[in-house]
PDB file of N, CA and C in Angstrom:
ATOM      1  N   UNK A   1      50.671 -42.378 -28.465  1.00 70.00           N
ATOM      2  CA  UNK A   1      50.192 -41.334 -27.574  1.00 70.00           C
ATOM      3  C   UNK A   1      50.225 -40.009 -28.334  1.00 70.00           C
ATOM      4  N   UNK A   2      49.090 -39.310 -28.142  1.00 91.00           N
ATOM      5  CA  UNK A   2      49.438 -37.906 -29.056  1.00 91.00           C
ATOM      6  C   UNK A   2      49.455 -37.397 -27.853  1.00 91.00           C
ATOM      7  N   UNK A   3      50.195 -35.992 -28.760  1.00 93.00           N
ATOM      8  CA  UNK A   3      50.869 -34.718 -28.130  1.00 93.00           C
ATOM      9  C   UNK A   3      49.820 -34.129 -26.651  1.00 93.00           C
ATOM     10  N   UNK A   4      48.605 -34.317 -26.884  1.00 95.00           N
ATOM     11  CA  UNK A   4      47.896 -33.319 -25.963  1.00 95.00           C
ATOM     12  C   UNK A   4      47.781 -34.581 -24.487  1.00 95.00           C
ATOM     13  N   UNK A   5      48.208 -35.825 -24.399  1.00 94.00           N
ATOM     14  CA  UNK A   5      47.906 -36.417 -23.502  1.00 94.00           C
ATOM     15  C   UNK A   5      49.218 -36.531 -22.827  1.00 94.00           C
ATOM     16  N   UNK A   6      50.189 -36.824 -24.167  1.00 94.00           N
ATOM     17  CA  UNK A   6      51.848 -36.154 -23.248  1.00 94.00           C
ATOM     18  C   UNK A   6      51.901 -34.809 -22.475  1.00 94.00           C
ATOM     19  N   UNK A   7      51.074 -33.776 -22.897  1.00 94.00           N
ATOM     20  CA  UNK A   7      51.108 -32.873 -22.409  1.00 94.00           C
ATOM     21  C   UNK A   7      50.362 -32.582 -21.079  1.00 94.00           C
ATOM     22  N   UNK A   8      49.097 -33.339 -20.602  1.00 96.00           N
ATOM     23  CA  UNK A   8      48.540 -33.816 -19.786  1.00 96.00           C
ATOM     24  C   UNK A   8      49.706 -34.464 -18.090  1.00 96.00           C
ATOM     25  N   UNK A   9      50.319 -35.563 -19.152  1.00 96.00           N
ATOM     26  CA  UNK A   9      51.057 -36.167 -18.315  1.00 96.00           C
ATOM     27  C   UNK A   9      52.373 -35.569 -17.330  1.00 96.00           C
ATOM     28  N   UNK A  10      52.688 -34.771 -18.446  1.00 96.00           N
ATOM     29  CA  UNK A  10      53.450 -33.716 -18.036  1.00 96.00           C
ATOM     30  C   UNK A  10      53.260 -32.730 -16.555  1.00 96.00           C
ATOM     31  N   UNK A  11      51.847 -32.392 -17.219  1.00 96.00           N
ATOM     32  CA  UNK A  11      51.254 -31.396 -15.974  1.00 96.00           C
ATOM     33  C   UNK A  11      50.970 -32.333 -14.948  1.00 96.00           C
ATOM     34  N   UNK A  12      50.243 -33.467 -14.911  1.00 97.00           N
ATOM     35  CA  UNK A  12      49.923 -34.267 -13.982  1.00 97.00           C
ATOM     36  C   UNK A  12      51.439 -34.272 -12.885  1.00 97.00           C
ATOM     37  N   UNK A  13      52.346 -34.862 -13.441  1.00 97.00           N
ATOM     38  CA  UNK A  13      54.020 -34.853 -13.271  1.00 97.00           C
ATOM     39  C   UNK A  13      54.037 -33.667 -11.983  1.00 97.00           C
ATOM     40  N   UNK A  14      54.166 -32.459 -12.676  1.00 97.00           N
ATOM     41  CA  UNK A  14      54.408 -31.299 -12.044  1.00 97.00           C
ATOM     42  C   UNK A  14      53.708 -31.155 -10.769  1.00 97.00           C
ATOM     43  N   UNK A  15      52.462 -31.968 -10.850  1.00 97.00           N
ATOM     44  CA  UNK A  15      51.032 -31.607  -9.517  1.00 97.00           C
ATOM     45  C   UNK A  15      51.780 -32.355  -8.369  1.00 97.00           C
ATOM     46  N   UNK A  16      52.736 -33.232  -9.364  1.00 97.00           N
ATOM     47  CA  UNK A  16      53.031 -34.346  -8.243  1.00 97.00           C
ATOM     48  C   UNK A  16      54.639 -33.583  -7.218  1.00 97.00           C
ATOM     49  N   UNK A  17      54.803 -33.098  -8.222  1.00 97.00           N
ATOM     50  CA  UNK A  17      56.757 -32.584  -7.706  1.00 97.00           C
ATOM     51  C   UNK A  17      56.429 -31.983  -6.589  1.00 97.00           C
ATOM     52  N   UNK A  18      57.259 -32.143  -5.460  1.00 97.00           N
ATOM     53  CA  UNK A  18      57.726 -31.557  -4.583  1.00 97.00           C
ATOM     54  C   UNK A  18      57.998 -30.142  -5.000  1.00 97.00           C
ATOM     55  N   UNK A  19      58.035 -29.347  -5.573  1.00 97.00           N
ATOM     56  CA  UNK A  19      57.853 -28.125  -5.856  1.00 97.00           C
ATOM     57  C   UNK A  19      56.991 -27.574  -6.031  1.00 97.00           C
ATOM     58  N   UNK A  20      56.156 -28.236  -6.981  1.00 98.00           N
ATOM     59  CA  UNK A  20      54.431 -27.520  -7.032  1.00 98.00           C
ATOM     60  C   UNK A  20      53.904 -27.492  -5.694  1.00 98.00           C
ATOM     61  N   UNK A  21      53.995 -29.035  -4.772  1.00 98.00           N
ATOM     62  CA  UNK A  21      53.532 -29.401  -3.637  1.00 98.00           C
ATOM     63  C   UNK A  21      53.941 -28.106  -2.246  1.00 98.00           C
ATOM     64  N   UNK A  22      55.036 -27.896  -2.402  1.00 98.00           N
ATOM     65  CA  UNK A  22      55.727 -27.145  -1.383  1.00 98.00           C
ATOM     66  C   UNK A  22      54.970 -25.241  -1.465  1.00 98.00           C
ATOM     67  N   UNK A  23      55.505 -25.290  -2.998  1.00 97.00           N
ATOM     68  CA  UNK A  23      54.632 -23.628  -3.111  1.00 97.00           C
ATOM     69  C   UNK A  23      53.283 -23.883  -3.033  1.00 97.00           C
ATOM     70  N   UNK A  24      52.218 -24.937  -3.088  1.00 98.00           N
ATOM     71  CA  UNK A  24      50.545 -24.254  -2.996  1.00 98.00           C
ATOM     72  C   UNK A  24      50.446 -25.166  -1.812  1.00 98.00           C
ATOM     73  N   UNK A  25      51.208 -25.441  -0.901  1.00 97.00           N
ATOM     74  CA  UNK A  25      50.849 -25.342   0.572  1.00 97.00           C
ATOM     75  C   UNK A  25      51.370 -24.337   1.405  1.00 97.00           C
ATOM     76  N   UNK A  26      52.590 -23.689   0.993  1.00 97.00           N
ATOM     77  CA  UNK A  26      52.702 -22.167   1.112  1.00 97.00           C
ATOM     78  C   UNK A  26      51.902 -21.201   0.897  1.00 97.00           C
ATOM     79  N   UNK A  27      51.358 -21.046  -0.607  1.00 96.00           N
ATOM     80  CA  UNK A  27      50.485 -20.119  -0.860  1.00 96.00           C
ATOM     81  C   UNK A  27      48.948 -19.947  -0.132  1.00 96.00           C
ATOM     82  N   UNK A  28      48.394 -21.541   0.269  1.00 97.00           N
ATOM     83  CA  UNK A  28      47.533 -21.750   1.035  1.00 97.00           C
ATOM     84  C   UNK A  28      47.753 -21.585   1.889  1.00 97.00           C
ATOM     85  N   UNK A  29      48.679 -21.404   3.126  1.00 96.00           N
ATOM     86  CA  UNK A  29      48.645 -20.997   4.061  1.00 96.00           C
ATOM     87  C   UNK A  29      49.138 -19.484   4.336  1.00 96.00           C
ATOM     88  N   UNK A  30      49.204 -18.719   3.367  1.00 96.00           N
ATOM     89  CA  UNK A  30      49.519 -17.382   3.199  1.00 96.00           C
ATOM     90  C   UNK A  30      48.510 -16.705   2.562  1.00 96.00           C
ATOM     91  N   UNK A  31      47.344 -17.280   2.196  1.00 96.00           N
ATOM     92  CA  UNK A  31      46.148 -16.744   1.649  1.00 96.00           C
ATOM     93  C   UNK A  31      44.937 -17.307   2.555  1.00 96.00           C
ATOM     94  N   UNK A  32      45.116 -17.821   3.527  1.00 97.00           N
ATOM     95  CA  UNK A  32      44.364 -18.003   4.550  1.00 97.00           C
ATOM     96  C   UNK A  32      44.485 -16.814   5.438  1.00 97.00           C
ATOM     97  N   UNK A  33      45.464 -16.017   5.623  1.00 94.00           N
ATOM     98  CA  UNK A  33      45.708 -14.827   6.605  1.00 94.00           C
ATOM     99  C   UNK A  33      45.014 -13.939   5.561  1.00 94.00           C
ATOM    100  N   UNK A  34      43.824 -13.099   5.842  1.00 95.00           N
ATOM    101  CA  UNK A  34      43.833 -11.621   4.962  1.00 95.00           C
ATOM    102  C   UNK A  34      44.958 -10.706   4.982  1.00 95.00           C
ATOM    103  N   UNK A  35      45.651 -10.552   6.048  1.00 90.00           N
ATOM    104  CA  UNK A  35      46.554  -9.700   6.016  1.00 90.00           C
ATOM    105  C   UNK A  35      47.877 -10.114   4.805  1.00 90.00           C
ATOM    106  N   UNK A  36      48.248 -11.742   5.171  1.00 91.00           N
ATOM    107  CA  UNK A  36      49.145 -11.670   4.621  1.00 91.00           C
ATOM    108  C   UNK A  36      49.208 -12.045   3.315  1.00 91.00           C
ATOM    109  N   UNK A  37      48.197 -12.467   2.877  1.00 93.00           N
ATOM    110  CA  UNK A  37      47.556 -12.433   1.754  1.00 93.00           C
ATOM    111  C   UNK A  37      47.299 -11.041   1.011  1.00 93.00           C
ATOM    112  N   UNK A  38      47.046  -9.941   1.432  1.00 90.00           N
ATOM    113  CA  UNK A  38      47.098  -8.438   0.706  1.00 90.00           C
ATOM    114  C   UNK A  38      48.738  -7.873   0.787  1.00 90.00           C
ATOM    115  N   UNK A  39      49.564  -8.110   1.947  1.00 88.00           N
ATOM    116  CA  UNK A  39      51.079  -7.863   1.930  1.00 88.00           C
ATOM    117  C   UNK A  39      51.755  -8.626   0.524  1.00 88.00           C
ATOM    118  N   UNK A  40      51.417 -10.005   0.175  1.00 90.00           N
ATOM    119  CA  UNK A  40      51.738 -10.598  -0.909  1.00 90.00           C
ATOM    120  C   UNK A  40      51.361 -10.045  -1.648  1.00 90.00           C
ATOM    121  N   UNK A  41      49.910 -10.281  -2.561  1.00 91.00           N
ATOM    122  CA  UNK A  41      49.745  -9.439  -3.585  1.00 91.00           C
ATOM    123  C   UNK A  41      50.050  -8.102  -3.939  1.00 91.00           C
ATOM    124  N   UNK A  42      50.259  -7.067  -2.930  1.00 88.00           N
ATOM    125  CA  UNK A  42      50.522  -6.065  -3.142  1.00 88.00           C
ATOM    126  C   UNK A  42      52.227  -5.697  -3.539  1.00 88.00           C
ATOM    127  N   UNK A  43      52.719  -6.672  -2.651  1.00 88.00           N
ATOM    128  CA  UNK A  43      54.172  -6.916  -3.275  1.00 88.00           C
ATOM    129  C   UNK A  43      54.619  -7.460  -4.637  1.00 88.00           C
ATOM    130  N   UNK A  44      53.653  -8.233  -4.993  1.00 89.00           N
ATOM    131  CA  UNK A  44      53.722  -8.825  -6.458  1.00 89.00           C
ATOM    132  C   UNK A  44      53.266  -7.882  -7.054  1.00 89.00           C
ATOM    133  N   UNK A  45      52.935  -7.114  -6.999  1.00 89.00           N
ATOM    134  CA  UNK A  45      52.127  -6.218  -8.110  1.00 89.00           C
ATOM    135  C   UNK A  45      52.782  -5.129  -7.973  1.00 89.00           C
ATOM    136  N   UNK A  46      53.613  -4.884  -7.248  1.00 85.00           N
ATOM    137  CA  UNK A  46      54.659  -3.421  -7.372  1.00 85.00           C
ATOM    138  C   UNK A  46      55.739  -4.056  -7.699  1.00 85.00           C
ATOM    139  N   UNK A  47      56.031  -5.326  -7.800  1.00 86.00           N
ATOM    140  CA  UNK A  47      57.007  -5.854  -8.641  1.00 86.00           C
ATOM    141  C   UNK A  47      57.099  -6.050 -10.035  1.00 86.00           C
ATOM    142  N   UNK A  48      55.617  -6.404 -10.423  1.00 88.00           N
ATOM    143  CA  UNK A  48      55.094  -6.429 -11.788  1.00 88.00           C
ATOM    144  C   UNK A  48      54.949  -5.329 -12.016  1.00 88.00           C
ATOM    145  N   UNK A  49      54.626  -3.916 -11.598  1.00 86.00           N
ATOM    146  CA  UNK A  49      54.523  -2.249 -12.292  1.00 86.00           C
ATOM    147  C   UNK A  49      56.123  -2.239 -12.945  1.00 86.00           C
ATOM    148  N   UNK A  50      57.049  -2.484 -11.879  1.00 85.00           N
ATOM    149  CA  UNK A  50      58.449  -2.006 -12.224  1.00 85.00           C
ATOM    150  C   UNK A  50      59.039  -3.262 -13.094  1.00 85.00           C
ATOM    151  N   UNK A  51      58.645  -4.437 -13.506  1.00 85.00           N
ATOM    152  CA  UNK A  51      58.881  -4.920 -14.693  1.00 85.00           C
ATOM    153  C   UNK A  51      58.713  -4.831 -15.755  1.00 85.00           C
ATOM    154  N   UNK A  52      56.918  -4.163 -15.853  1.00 88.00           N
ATOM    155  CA  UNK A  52      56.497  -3.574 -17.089  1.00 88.00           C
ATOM    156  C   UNK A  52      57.016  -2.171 -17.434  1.00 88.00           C
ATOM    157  N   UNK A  53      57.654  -1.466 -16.756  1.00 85.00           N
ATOM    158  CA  UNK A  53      57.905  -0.509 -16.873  1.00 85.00           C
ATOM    159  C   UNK A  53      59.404  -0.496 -17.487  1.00 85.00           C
ATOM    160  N   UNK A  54      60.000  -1.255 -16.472  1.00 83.00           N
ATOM    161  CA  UNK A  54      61.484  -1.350 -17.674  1.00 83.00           C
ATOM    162  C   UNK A  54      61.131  -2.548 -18.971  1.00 83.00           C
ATOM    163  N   UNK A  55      60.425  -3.566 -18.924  1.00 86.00           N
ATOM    164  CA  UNK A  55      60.249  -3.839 -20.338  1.00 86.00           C
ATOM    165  C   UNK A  55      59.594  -2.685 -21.397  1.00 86.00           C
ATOM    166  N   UNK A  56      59.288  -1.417 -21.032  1.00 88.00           N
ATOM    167  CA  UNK A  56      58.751  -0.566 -21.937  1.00 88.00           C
ATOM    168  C   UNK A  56      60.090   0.165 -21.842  1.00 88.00           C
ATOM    169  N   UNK A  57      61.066   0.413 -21.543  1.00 86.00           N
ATOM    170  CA  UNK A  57      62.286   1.200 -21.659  1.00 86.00           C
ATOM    171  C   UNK A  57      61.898   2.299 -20.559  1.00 86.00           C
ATOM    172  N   UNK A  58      61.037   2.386 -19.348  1.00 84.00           N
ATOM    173  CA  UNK A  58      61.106   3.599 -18.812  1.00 84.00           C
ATOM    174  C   UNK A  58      62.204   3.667 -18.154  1.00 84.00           C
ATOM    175  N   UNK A  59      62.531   4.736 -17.485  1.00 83.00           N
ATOM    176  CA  UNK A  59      63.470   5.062 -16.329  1.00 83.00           C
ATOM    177  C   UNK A  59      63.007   4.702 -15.186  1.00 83.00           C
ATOM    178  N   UNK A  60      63.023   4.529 -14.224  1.00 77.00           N
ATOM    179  CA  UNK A  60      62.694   3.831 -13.161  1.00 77.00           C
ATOM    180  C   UNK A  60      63.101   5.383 -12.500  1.00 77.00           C
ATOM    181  N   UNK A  61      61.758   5.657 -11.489  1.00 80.00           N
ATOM    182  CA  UNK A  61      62.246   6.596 -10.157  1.00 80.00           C
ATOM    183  C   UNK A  61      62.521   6.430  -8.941  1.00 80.00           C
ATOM    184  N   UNK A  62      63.032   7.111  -8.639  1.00 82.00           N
ATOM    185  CA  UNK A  62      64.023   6.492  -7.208  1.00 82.00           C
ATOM    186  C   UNK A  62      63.598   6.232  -5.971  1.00 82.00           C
ATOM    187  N   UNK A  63      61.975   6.989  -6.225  1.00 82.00           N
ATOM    188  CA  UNK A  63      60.891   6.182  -5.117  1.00 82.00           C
ATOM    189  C   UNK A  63      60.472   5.658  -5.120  1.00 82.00           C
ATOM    190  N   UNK A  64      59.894   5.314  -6.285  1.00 78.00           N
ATOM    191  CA  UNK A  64      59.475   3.715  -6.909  1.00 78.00           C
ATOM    192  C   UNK A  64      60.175   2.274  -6.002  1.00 78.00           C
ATOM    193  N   UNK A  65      61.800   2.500  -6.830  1.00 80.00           N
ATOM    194  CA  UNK A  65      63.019   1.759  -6.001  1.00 80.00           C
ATOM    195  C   UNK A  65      63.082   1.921  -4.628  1.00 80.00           C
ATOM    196  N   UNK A  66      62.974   2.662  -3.895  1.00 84.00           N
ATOM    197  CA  UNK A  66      62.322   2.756  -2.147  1.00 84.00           C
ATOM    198  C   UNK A  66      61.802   2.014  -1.853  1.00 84.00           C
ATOM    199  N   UNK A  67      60.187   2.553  -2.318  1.00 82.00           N
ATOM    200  CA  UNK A  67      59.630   1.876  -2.117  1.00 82.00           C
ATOM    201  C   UNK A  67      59.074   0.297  -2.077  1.00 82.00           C
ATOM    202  N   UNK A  68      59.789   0.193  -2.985  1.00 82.00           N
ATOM    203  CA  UNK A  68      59.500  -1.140  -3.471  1.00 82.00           C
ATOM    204  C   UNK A  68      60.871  -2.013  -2.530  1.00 82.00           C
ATOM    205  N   UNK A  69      62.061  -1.518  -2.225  1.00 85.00           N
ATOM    206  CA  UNK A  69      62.887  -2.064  -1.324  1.00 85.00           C
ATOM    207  C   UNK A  69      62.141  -2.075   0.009  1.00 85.00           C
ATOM    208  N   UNK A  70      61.914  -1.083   0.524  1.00 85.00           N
ATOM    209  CA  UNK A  70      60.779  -1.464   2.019  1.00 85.00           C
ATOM    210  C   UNK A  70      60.346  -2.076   2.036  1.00 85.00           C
ATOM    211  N   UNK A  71      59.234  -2.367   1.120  1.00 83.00           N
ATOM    212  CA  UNK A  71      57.897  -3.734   0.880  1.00 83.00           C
ATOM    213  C   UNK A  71      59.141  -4.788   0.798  1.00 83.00           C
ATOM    214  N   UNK A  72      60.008  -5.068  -0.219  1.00 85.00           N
ATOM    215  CA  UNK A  72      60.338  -6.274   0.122  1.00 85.00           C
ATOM    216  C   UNK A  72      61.186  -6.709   1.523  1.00 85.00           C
ATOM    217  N   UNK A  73      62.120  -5.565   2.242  1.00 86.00           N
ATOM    218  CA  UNK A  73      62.438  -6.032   3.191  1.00 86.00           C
ATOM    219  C   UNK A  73      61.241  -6.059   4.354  1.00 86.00           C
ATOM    220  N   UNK A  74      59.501  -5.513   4.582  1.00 83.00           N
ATOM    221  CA  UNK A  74      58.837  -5.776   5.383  1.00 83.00           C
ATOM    222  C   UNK A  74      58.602  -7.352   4.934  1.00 83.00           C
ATOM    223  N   UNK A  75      58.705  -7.751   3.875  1.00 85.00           N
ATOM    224  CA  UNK A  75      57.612  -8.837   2.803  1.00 85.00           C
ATOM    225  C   UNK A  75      58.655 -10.146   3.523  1.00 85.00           C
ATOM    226  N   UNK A  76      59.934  -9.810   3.687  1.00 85.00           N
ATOM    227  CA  UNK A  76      60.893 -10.899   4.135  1.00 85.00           C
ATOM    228  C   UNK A  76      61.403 -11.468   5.322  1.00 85.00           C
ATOM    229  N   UNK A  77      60.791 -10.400   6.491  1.00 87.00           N
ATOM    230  CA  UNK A  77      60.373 -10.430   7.742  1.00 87.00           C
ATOM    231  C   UNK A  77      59.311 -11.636   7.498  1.00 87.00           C
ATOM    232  N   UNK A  78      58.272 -11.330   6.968  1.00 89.00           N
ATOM    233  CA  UNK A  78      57.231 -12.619   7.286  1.00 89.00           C
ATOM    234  C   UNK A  78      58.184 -13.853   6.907  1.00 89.00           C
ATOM    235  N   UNK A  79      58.022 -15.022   7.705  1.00 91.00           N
ATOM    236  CA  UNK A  79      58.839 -15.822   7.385  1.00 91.00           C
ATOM    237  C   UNK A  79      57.829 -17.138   6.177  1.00 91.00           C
ATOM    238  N   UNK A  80      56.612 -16.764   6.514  1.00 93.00           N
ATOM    239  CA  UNK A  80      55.748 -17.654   5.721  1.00 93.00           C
ATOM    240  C   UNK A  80      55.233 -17.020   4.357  1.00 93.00           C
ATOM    241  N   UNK A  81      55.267 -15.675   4.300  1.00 93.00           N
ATOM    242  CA  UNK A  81      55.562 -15.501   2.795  1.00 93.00           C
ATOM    243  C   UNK A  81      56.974 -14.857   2.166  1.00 93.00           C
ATOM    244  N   UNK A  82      58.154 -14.991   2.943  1.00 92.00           N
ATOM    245  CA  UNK A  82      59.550 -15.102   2.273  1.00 92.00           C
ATOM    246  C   UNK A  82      59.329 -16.836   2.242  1.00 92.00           C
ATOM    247  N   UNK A  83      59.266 -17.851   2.408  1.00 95.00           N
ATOM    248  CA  UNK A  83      59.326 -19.230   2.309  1.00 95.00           C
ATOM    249  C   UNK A  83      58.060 -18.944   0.991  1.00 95.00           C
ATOM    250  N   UNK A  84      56.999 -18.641   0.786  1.00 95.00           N
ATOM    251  CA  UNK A  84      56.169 -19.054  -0.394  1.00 95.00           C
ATOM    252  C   UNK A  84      56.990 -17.874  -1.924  1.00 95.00           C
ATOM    253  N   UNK A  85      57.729 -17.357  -1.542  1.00 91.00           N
ATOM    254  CA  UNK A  85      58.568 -16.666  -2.528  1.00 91.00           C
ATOM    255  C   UNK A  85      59.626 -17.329  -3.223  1.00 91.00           C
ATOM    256  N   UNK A  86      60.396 -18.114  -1.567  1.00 93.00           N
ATOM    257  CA  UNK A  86      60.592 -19.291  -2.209  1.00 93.00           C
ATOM    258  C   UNK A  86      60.939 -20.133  -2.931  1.00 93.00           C
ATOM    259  N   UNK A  87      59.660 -20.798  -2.813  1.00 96.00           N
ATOM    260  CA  UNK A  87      58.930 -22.067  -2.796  1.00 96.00           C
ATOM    261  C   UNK A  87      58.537 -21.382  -4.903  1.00 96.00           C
ATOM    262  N   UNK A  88      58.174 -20.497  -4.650  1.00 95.00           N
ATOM    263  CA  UNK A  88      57.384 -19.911  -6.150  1.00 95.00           C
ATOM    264  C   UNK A  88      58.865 -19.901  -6.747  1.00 95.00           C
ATOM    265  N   UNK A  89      59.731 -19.282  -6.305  1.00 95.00           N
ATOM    266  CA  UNK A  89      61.239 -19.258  -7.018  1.00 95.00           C
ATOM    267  C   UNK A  89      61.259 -20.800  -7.843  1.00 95.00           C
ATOM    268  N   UNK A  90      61.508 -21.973  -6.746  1.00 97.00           N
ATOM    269  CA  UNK A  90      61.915 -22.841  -7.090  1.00 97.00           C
ATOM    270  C   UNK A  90      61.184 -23.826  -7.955  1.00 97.00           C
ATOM    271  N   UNK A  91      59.540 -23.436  -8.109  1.00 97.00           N
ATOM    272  CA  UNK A  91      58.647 -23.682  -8.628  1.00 97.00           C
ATOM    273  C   UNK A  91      59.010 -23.405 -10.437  1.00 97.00           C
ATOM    274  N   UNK A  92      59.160 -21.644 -10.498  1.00 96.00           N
ATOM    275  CA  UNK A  92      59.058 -21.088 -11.681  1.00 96.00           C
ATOM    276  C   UNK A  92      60.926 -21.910 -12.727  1.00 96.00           C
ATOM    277  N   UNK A  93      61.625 -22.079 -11.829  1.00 97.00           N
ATOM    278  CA  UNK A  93      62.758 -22.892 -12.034  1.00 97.00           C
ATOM    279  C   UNK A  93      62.684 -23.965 -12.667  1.00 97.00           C
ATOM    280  N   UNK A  94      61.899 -24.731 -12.275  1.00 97.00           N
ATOM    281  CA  UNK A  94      62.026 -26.124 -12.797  1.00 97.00           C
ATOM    282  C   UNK A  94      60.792 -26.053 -13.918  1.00 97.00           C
ATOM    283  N   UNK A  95      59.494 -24.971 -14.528  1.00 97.00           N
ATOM    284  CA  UNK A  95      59.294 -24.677 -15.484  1.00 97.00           C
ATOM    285  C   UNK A  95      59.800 -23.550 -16.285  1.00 97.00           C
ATOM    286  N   UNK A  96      61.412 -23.177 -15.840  1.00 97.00           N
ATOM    287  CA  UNK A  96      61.618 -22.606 -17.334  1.00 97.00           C
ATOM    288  C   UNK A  96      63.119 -23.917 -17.445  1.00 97.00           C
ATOM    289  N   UNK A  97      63.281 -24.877 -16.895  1.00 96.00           N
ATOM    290  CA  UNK A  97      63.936 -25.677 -17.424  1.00 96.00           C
ATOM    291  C   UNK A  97      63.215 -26.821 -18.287  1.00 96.00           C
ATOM    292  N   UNK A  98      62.158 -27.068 -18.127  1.00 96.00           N
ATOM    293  CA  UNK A  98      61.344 -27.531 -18.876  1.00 96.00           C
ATOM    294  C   UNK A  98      61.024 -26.786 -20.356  1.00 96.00           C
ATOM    295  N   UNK A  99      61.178 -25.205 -20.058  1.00 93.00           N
ATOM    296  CA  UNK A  99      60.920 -24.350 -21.628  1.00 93.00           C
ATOM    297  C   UNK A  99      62.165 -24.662 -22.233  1.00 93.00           C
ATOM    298  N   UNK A 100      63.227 -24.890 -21.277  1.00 93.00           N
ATOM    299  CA  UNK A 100      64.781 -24.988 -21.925  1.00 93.00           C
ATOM    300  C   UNK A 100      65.068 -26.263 -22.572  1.00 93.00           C
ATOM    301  N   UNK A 101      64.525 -27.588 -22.218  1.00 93.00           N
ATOM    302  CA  UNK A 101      64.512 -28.390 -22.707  1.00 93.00           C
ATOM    303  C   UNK A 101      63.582 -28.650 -23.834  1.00 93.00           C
ATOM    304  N   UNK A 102      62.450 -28.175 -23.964  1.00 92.00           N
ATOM    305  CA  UNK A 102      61.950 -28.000 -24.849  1.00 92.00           C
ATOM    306  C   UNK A 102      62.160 -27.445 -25.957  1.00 92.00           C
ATOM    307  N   UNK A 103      62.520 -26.324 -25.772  1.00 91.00           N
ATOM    308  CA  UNK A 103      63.536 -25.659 -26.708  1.00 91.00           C
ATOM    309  C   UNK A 103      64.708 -26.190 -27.466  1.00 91.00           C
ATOM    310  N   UNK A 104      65.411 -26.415 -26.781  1.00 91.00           N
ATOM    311  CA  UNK A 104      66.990 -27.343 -27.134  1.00 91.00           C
ATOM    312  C   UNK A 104      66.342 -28.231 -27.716  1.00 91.00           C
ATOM    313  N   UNK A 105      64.936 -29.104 -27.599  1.00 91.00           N
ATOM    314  CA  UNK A 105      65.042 -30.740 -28.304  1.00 91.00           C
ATOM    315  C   UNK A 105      63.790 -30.123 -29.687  1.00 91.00           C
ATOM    316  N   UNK A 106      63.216 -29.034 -29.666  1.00 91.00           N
ATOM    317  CA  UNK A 106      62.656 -28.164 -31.127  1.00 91.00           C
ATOM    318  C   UNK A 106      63.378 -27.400 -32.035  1.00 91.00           C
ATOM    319  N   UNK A 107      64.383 -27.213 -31.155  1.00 81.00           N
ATOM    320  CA  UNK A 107      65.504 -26.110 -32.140  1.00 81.00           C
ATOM    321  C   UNK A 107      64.647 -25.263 -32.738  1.00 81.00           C
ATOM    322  N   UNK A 108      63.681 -24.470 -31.758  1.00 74.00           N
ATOM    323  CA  UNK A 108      63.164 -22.962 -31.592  1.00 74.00           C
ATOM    324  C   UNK A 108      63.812 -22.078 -32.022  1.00 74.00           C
ATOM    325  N   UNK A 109      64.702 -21.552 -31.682  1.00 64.00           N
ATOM    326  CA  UNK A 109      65.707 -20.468 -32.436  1.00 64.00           C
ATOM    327  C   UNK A 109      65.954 -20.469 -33.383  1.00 64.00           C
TER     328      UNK A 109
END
């Protein structure tokens, strides 16, 4: 078997897990609402400003941090996109244990 069909199998694997399964029937039913579908993205994306921003060394301002605490405590009220947050948590989990095992059995470092 070469590498690119193991790698195939792999992903196939993942389509199948109860994790992939759980977050994109979450996400599908949270991107079926327009509303709650723009509350999500907009929350992801003021999460992603203030990641890129401290991966560049900025200082973070203290309304920024407000703000961005409001959105997530409105964002966690919804109970169907705090469950696809999740669902994405437990998703992104079991592919960086997969980078970890990968790692450990390449001796990457």
């Amino acid at each position: 078997m070469n590498i690119y069909d193991s790698a195939h199998n792999l992903a196939n694997a993942l389509k199948e897990s109860d994790e992939y399964k759980e977050y994109i029937k979450l996400k599908e039913k949270v991107y079926s609402d327009p509303n709650s579908k723009k509350v999500f993205e907009n929350f992801k994306s003021k999460v992603m400003e203030i990641q890129m921003a401290q991966m560049a060394g900025q200082e973070l301002e203290e309304e920024k941090i407000n703000d961005i605490k409001e959105l997530e405590e409105a964002v966690m009220k919804h109970d169907t996109i705090s469950d696809l947050f999740a669902a994405e948590m437990r998703f992104t989990q079991v592919m960086n244990d997969i980078y970890i095992i990968l790692n450990d059995k390449l001796d990457i470092n």
